[in-house]
mmCIF file of N, CA and C in Angstrom:
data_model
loop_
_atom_site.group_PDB
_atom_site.id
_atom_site.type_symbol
_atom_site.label_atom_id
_atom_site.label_comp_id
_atom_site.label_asym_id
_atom_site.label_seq_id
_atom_site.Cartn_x
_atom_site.Cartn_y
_atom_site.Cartn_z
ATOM 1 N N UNK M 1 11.321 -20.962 11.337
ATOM 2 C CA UNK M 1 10.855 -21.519 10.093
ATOM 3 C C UNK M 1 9.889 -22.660 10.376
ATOM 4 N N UNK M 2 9.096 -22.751 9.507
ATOM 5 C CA UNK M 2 8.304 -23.594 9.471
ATOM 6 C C UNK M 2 8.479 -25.617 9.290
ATOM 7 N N UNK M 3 8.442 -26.241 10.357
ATOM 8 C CA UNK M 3 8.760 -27.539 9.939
ATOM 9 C C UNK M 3 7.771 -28.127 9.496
ATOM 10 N N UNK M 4 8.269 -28.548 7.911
ATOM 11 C CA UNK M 4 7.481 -29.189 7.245
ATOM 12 C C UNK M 4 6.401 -30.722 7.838
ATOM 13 N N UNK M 5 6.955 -30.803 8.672
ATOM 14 C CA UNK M 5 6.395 -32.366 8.832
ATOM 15 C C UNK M 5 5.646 -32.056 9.990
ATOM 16 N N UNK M 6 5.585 -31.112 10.491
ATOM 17 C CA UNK M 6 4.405 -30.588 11.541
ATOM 18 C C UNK M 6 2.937 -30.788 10.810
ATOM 19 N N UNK M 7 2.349 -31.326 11.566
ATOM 20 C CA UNK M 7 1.333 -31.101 11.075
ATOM 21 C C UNK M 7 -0.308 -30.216 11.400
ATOM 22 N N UNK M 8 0.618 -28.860 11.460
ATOM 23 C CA UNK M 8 -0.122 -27.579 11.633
ATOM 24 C C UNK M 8 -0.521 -27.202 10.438
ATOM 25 N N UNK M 9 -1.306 -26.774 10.104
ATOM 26 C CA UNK M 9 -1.523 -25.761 8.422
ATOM 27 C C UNK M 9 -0.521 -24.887 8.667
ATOM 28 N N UNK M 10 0.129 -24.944 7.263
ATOM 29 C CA UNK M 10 1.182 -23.938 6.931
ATOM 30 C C UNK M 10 0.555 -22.847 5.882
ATOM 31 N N UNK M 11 1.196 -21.181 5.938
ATOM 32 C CA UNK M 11 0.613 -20.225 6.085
ATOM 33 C C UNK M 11 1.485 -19.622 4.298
ATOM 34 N N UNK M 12 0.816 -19.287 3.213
ATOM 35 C CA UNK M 12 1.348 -18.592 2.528
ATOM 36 C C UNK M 12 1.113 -17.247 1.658
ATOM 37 N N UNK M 13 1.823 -16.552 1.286
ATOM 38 C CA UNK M 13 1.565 -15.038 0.973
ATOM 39 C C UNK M 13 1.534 -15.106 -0.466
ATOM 40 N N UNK M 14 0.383 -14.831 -0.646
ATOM 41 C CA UNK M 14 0.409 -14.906 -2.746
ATOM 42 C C UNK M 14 0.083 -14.089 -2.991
ATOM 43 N N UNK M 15 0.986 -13.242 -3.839
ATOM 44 C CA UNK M 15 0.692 -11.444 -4.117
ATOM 45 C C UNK M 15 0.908 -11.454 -5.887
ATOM 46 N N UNK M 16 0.236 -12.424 -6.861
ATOM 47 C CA UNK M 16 -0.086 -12.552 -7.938
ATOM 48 C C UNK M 16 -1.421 -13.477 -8.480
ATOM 49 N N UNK M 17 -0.514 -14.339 -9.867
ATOM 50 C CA UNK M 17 -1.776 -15.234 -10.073
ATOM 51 C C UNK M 17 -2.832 -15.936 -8.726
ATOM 52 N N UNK M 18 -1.932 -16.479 -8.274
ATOM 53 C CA UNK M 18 -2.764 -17.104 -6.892
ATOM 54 C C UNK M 18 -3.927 -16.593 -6.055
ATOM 55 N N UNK M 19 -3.926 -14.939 -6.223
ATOM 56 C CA UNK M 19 -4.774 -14.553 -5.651
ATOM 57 C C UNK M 19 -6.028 -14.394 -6.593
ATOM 58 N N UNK M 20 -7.214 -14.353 -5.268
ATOM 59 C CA UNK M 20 -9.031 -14.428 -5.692
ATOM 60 C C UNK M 20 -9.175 -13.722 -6.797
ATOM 61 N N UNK M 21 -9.580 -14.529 -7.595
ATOM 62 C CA UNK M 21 -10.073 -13.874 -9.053
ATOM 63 C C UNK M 21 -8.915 -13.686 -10.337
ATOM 64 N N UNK M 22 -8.179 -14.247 -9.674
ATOM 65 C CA UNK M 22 -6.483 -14.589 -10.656
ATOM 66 C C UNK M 22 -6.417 -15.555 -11.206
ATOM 67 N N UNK M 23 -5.563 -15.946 -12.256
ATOM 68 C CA UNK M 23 -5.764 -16.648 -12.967
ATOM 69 C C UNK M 23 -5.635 -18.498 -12.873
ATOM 70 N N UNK M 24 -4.785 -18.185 -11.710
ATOM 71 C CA UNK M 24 -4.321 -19.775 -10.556
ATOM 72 C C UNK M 24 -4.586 -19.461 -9.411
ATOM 73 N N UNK M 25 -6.191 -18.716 -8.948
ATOM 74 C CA UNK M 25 -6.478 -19.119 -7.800
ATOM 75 C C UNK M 25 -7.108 -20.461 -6.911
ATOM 76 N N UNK M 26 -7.391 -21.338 -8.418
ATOM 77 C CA UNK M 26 -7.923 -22.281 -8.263
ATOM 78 C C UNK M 26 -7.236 -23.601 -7.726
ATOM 79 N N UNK M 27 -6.147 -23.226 -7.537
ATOM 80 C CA UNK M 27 -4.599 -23.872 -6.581
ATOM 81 C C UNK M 27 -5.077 -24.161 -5.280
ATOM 82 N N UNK M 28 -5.943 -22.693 -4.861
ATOM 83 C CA UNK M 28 -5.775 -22.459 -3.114
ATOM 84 C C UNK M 28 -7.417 -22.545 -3.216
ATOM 85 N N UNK M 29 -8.168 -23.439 -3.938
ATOM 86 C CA UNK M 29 -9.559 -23.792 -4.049
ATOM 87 C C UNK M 29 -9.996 -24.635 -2.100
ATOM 88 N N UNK M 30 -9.089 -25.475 -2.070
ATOM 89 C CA UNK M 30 -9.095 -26.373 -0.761
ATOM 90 C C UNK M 30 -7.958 -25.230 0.905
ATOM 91 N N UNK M 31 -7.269 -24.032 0.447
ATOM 92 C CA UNK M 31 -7.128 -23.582 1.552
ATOM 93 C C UNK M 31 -8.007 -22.760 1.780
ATOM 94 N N UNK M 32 -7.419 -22.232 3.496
ATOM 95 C CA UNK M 32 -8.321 -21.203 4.058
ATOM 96 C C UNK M 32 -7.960 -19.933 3.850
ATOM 97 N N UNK M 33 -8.679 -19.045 3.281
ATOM 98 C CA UNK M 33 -8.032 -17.763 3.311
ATOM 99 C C UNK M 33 -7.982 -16.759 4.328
ATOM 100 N N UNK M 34 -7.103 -16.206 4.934
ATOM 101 C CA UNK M 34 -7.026 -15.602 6.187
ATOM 102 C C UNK M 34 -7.164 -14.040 6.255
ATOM 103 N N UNK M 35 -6.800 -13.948 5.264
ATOM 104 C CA UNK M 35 -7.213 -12.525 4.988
ATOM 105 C C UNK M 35 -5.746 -11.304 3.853
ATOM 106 N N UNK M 36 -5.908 -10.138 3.747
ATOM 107 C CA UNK M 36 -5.633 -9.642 3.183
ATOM 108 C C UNK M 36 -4.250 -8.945 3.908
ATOM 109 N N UNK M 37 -2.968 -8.952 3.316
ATOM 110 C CA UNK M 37 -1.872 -8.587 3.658
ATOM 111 C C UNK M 37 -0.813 -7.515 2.959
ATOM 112 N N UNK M 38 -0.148 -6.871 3.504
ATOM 113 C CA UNK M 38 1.045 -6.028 2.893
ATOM 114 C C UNK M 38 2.569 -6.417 3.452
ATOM 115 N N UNK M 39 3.463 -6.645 2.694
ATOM 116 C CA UNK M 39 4.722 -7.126 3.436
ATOM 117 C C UNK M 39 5.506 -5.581 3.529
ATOM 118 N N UNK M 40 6.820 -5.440 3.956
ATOM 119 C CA UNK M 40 7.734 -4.104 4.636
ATOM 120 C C UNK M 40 8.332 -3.928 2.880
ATOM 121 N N UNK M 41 8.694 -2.647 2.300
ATOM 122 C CA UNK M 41 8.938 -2.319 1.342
ATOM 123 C C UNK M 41 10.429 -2.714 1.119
ATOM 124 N N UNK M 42 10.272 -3.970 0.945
ATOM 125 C CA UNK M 42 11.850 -4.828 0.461
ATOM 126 C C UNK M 42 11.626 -5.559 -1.253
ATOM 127 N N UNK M 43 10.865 -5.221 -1.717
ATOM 128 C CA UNK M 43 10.908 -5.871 -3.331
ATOM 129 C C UNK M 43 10.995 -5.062 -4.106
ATOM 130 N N UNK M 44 11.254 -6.098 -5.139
ATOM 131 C CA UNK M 44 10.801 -5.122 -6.692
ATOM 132 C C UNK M 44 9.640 -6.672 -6.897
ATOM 133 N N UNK M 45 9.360 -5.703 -7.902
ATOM 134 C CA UNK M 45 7.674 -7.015 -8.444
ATOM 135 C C UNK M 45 7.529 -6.685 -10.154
ATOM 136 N N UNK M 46 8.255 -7.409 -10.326
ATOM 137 C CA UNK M 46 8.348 -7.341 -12.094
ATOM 138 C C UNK M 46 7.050 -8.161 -13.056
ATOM 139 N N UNK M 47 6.677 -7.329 -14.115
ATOM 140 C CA UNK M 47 5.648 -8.092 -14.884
ATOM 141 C C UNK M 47 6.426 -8.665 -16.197
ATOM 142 N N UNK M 48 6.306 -9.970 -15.974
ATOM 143 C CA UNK M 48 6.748 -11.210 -16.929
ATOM 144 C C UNK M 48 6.150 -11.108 -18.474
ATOM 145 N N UNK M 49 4.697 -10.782 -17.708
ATOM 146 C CA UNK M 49 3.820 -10.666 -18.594
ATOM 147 C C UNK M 49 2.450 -11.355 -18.632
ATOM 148 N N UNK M 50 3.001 -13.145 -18.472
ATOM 149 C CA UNK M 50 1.475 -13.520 -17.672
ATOM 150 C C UNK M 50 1.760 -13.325 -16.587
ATOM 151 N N UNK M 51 2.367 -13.486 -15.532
ATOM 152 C CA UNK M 51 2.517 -13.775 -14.184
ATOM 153 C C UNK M 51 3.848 -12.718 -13.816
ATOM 154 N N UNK M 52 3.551 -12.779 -12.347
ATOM 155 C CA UNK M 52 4.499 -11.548 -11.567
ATOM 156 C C UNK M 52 5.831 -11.905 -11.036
ATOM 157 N N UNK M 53 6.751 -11.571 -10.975
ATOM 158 C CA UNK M 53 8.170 -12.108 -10.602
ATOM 159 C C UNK M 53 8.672 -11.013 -9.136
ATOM 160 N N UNK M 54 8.104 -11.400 -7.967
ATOM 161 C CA UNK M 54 8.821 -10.849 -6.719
ATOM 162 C C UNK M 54 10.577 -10.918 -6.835
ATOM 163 N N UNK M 55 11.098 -9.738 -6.508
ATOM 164 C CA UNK M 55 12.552 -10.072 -5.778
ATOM 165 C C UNK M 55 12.768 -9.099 -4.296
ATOM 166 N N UNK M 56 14.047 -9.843 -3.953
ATOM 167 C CA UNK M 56 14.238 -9.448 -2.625
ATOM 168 C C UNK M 56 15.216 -8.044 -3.323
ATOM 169 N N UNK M 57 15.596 -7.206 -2.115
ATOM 170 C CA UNK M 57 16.340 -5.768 -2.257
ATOM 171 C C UNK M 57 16.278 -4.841 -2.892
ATOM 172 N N UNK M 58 14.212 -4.901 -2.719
ATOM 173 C CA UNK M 58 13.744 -3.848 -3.757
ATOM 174 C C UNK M 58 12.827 -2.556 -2.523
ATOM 175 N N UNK M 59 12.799 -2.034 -2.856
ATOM 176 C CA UNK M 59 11.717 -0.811 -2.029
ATOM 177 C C UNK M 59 10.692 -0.175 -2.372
ATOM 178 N N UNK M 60 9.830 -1.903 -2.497
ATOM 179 C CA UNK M 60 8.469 -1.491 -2.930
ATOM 180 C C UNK M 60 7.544 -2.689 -1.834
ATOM 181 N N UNK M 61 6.668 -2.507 -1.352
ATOM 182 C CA UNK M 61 6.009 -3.399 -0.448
ATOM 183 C C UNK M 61 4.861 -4.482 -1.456
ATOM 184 N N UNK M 62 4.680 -5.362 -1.458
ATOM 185 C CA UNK M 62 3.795 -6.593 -2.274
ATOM 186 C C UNK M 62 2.542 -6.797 -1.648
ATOM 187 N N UNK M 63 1.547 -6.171 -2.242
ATOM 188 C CA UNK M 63 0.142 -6.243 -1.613
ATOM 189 C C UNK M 63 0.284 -8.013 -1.641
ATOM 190 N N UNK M 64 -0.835 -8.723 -0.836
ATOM 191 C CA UNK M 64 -1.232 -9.861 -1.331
ATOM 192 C C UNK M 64 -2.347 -10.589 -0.092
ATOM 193 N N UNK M 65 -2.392 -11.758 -0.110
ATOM 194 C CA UNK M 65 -2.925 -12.448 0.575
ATOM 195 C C UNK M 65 -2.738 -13.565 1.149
ATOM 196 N N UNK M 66 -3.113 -13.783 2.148
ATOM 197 C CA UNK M 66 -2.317 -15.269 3.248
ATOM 198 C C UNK M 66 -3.379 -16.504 3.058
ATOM 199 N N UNK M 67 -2.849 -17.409 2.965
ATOM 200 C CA UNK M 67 -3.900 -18.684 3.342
ATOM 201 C C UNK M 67 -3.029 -19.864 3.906
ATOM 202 N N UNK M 68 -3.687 -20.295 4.521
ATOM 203 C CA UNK M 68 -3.243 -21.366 5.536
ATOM 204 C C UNK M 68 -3.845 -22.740 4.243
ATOM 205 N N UNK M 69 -2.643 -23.644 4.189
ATOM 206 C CA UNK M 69 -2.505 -24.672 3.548
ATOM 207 C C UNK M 69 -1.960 -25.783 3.842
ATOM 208 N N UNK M 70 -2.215 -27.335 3.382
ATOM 209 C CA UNK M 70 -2.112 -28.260 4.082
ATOM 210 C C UNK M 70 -0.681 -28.573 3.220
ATOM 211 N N UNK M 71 0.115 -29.646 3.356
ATOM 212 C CA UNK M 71 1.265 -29.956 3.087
ATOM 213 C C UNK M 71 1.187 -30.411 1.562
ATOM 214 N N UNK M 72 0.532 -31.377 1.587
ATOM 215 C CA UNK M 72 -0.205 -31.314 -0.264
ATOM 216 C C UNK M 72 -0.308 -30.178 -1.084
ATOM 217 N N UNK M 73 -1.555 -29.128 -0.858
ATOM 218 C CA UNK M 73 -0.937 -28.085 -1.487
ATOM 219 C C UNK M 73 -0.031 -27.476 -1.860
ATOM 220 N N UNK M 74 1.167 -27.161 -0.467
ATOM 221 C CA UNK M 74 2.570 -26.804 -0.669
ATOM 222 C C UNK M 74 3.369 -27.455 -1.636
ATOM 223 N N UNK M 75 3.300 -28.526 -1.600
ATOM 224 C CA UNK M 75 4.326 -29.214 -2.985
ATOM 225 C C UNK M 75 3.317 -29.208 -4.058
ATOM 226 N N UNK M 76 2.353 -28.889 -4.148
ATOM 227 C CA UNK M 76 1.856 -28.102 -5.785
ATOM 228 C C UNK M 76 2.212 -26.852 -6.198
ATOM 229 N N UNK M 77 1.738 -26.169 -5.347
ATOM 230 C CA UNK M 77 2.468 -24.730 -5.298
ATOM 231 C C UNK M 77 3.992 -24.370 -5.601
ATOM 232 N N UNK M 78 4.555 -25.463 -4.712
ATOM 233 C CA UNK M 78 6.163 -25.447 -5.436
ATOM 234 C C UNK M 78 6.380 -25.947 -6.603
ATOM 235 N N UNK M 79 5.633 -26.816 -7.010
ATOM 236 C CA UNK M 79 5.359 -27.410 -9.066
ATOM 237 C C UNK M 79 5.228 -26.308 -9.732
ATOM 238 N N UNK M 80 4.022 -25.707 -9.186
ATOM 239 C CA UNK M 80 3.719 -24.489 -9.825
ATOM 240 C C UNK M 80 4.675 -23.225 -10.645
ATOM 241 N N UNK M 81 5.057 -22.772 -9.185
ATOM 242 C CA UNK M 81 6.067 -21.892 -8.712
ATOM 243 C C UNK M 81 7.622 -22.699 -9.363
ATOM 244 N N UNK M 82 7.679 -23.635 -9.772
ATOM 245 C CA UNK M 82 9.411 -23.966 -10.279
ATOM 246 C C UNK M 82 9.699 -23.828 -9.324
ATOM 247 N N UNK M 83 10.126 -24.338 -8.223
ATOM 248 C CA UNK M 83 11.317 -24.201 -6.910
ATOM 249 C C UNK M 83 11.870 -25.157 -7.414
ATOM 250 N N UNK M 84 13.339 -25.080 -7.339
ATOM 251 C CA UNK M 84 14.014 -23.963 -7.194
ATOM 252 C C UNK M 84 14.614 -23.466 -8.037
ATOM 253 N N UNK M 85 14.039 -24.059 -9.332
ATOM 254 C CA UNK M 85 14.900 -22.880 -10.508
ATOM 255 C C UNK M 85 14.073 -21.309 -10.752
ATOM 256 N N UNK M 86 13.232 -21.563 -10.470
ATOM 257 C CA UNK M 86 12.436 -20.123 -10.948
ATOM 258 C C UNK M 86 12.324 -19.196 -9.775
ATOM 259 N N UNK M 87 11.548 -19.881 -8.907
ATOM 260 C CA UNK M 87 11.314 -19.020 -7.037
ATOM 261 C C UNK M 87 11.962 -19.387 -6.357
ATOM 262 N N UNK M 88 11.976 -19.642 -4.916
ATOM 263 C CA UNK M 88 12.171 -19.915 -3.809
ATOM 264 C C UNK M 88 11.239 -19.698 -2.914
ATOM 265 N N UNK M 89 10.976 -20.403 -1.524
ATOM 266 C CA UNK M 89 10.283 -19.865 -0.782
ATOM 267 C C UNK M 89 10.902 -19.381 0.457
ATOM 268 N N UNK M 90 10.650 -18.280 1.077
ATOM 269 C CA UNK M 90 11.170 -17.236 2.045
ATOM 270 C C UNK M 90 10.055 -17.353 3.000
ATOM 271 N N UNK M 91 10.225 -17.380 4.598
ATOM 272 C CA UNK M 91 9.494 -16.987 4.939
ATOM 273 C C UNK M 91 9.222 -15.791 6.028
ATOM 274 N N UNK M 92 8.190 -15.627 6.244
ATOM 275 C CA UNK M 92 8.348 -13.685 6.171
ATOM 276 C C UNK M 92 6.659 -13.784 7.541
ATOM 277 N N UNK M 93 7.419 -12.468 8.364
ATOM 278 C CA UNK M 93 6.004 -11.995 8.659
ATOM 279 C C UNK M 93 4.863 -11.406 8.478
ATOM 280 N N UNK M 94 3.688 -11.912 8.921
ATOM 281 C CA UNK M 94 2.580 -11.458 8.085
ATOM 282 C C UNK M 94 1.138 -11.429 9.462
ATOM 283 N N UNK M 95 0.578 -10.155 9.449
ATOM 284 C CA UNK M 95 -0.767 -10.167 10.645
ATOM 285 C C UNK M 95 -0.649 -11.801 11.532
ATOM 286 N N UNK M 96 -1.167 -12.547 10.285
ATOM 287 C CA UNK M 96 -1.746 -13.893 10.688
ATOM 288 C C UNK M 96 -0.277 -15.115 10.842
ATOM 289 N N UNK M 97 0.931 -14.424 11.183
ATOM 290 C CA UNK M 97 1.793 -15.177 11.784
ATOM 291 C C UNK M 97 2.861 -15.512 10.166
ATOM 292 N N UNK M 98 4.087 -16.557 10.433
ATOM 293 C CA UNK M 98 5.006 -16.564 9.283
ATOM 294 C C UNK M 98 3.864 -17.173 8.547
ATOM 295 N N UNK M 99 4.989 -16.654 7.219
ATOM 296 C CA UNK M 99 3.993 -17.367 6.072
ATOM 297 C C UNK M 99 4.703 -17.550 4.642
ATOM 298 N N UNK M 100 4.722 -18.608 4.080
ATOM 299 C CA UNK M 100 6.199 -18.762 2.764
ATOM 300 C C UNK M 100 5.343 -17.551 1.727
ATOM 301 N N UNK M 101 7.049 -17.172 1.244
ATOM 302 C CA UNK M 101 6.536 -16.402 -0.057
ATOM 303 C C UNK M 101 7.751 -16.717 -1.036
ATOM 304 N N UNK M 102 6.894 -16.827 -2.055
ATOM 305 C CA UNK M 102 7.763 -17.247 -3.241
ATOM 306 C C UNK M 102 8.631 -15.785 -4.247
ATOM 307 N N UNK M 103 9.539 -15.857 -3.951
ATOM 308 C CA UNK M 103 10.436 -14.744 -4.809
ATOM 309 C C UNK M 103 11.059 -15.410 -5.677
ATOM 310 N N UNK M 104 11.729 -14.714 -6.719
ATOM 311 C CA UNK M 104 12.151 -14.616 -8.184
ATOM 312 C C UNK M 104 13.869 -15.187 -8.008
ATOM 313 N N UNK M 105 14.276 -16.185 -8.045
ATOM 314 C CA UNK M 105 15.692 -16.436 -8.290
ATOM 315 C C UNK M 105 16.296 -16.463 -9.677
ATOM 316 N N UNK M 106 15.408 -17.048 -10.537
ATOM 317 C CA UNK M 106 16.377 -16.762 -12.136
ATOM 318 C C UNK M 106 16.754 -15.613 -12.285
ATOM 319 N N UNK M 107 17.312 -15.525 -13.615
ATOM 320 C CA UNK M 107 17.737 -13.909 -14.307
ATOM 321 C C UNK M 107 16.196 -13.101 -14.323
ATOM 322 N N UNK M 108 16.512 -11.942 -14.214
ATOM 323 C CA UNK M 108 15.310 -10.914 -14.398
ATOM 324 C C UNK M 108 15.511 -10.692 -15.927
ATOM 325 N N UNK M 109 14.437 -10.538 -16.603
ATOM 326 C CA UNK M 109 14.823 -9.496 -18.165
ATOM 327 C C UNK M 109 15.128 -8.402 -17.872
ATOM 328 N N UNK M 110 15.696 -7.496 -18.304
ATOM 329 C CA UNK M 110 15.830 -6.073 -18.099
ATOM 330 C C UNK M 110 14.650 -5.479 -18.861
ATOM 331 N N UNK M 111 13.395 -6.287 -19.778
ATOM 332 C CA UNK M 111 12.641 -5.700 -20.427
ATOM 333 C C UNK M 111 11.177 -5.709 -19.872
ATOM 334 N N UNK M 112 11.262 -6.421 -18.769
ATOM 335 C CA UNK M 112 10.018 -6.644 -18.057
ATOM 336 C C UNK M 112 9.836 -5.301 -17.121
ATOM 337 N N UNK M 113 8.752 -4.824 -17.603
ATOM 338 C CA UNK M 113 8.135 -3.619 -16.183
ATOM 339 C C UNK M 113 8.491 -4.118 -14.997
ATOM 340 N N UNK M 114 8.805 -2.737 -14.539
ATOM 341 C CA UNK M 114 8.607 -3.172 -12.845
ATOM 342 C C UNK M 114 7.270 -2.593 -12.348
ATOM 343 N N UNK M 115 6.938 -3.039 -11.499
ATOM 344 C CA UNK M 115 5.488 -2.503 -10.817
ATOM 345 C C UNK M 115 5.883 -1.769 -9.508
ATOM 346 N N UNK M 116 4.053 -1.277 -9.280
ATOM 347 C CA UNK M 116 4.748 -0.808 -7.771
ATOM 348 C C UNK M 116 4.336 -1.618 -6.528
ATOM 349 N N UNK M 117 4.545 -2.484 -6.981
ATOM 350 C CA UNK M 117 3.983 -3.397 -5.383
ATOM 351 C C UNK M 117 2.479 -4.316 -5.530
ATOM 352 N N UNK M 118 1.509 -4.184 -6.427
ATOM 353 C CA UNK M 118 -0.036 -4.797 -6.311
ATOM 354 C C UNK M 118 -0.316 -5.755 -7.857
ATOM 355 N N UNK M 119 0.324 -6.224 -8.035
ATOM 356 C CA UNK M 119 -0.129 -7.392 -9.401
ATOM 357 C C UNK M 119 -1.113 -6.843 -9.691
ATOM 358 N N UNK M 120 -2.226 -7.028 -9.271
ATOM 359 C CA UNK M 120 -3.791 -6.866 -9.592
ATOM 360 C C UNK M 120 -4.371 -5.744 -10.137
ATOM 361 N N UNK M 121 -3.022 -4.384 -9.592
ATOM 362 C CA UNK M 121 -3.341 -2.914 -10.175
ATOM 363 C C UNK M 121 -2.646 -3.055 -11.445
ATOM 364 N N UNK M 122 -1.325 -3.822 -11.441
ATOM 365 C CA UNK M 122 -0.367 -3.208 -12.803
ATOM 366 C C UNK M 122 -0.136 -1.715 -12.977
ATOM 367 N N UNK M 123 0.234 -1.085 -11.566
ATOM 368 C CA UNK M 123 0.489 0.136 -12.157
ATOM 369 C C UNK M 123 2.534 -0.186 -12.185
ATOM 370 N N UNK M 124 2.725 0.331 -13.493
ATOM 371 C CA UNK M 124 4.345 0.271 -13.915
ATOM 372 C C UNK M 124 4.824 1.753 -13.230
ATOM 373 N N UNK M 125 6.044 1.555 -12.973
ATOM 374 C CA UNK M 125 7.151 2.087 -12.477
ATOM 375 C C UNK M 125 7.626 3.048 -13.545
ATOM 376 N N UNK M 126 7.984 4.564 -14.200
ATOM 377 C CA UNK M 126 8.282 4.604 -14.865
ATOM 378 C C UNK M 126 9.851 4.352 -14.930
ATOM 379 N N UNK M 127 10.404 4.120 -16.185
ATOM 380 C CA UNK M 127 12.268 4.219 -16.348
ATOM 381 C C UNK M 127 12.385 2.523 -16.472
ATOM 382 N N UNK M 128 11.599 1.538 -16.367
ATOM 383 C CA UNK M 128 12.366 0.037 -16.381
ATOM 384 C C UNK M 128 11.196 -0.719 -17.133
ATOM 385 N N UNK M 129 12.015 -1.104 -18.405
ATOM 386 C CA UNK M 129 10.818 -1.898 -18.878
ATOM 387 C C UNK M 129 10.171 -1.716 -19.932
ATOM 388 N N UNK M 130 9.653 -2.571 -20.936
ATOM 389 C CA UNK M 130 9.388 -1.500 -22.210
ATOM 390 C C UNK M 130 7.729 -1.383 -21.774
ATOM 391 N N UNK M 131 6.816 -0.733 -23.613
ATOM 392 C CA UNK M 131 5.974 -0.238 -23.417
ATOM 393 C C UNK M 131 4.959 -1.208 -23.408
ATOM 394 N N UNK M 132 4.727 -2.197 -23.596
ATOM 395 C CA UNK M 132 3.867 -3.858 -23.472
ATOM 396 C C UNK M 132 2.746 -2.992 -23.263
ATOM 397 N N UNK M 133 1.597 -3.264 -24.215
ATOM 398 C CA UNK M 133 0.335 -3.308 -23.936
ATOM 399 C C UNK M 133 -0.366 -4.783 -24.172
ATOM 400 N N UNK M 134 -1.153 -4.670 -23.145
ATOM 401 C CA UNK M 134 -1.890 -5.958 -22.816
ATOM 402 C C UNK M 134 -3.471 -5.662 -23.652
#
């Protein structure tokens, strides 16, 4: 795990708003982006509606993207993100080495779509979730 008080850039996986051209990419305006990532098919990735809700012990893989960030950022990102009532951060391997990812700890709705893994596509899962048009 990553020690916070190192002062290496620390590495994180944002497979929703956060990512380029999303609606809070302007968070990771001051990191570096490292490039483009897929994690091992352990989630589900539920649509909230504005924003995406990762969980763990699902079998779907979370497209997303890594950026290396300074310690400042990280405790915005966790503002952001609600840690620890809403997410958590996990950290996980990724090409460009560990990297935190924020998953879903509150209650799930049972009415929120599930996706299949890519925020950015919104393609829904059929069987979970009602019919929400955007």
């Amino acid at each position: 795990m990553h020690d916070l008080t190192d002062s290496r850039p620390i590495r994180v996986f944002v497979y929703g708003t956060l990512r380029r051209g999303e609606s809070n990419a302007g968070y990771l305006r001051n990191a570096t982006y490292l490039g483009r990532a897929v994690t091992p098919p352990r989630y589900h990735l539920f649509d909230t509606g504005p924003f995406p809700a990762a969980a763990a012990r699902g079998r779907h893989a979370l497209v997303g993207e890594v950026y290396a960030v300074d310690r400042a950022t990280l405790r915005t990102l966790d503002r952001l993100e609600d840690v620890p009532r809403s997410y958590n951060r996990w950290q996980i391997d990724t090409p460009f080495g560990g990297a935190w990812l924020y998953l879903w700890v509150a209650a799930i709705d049972p009415r929120w779509p599930r996706l299949a893994g890519d925020w950015c596509k919104r393609r829904r899962l059929p069987g979970r979730g009602s019919a929400r048009r955007r």
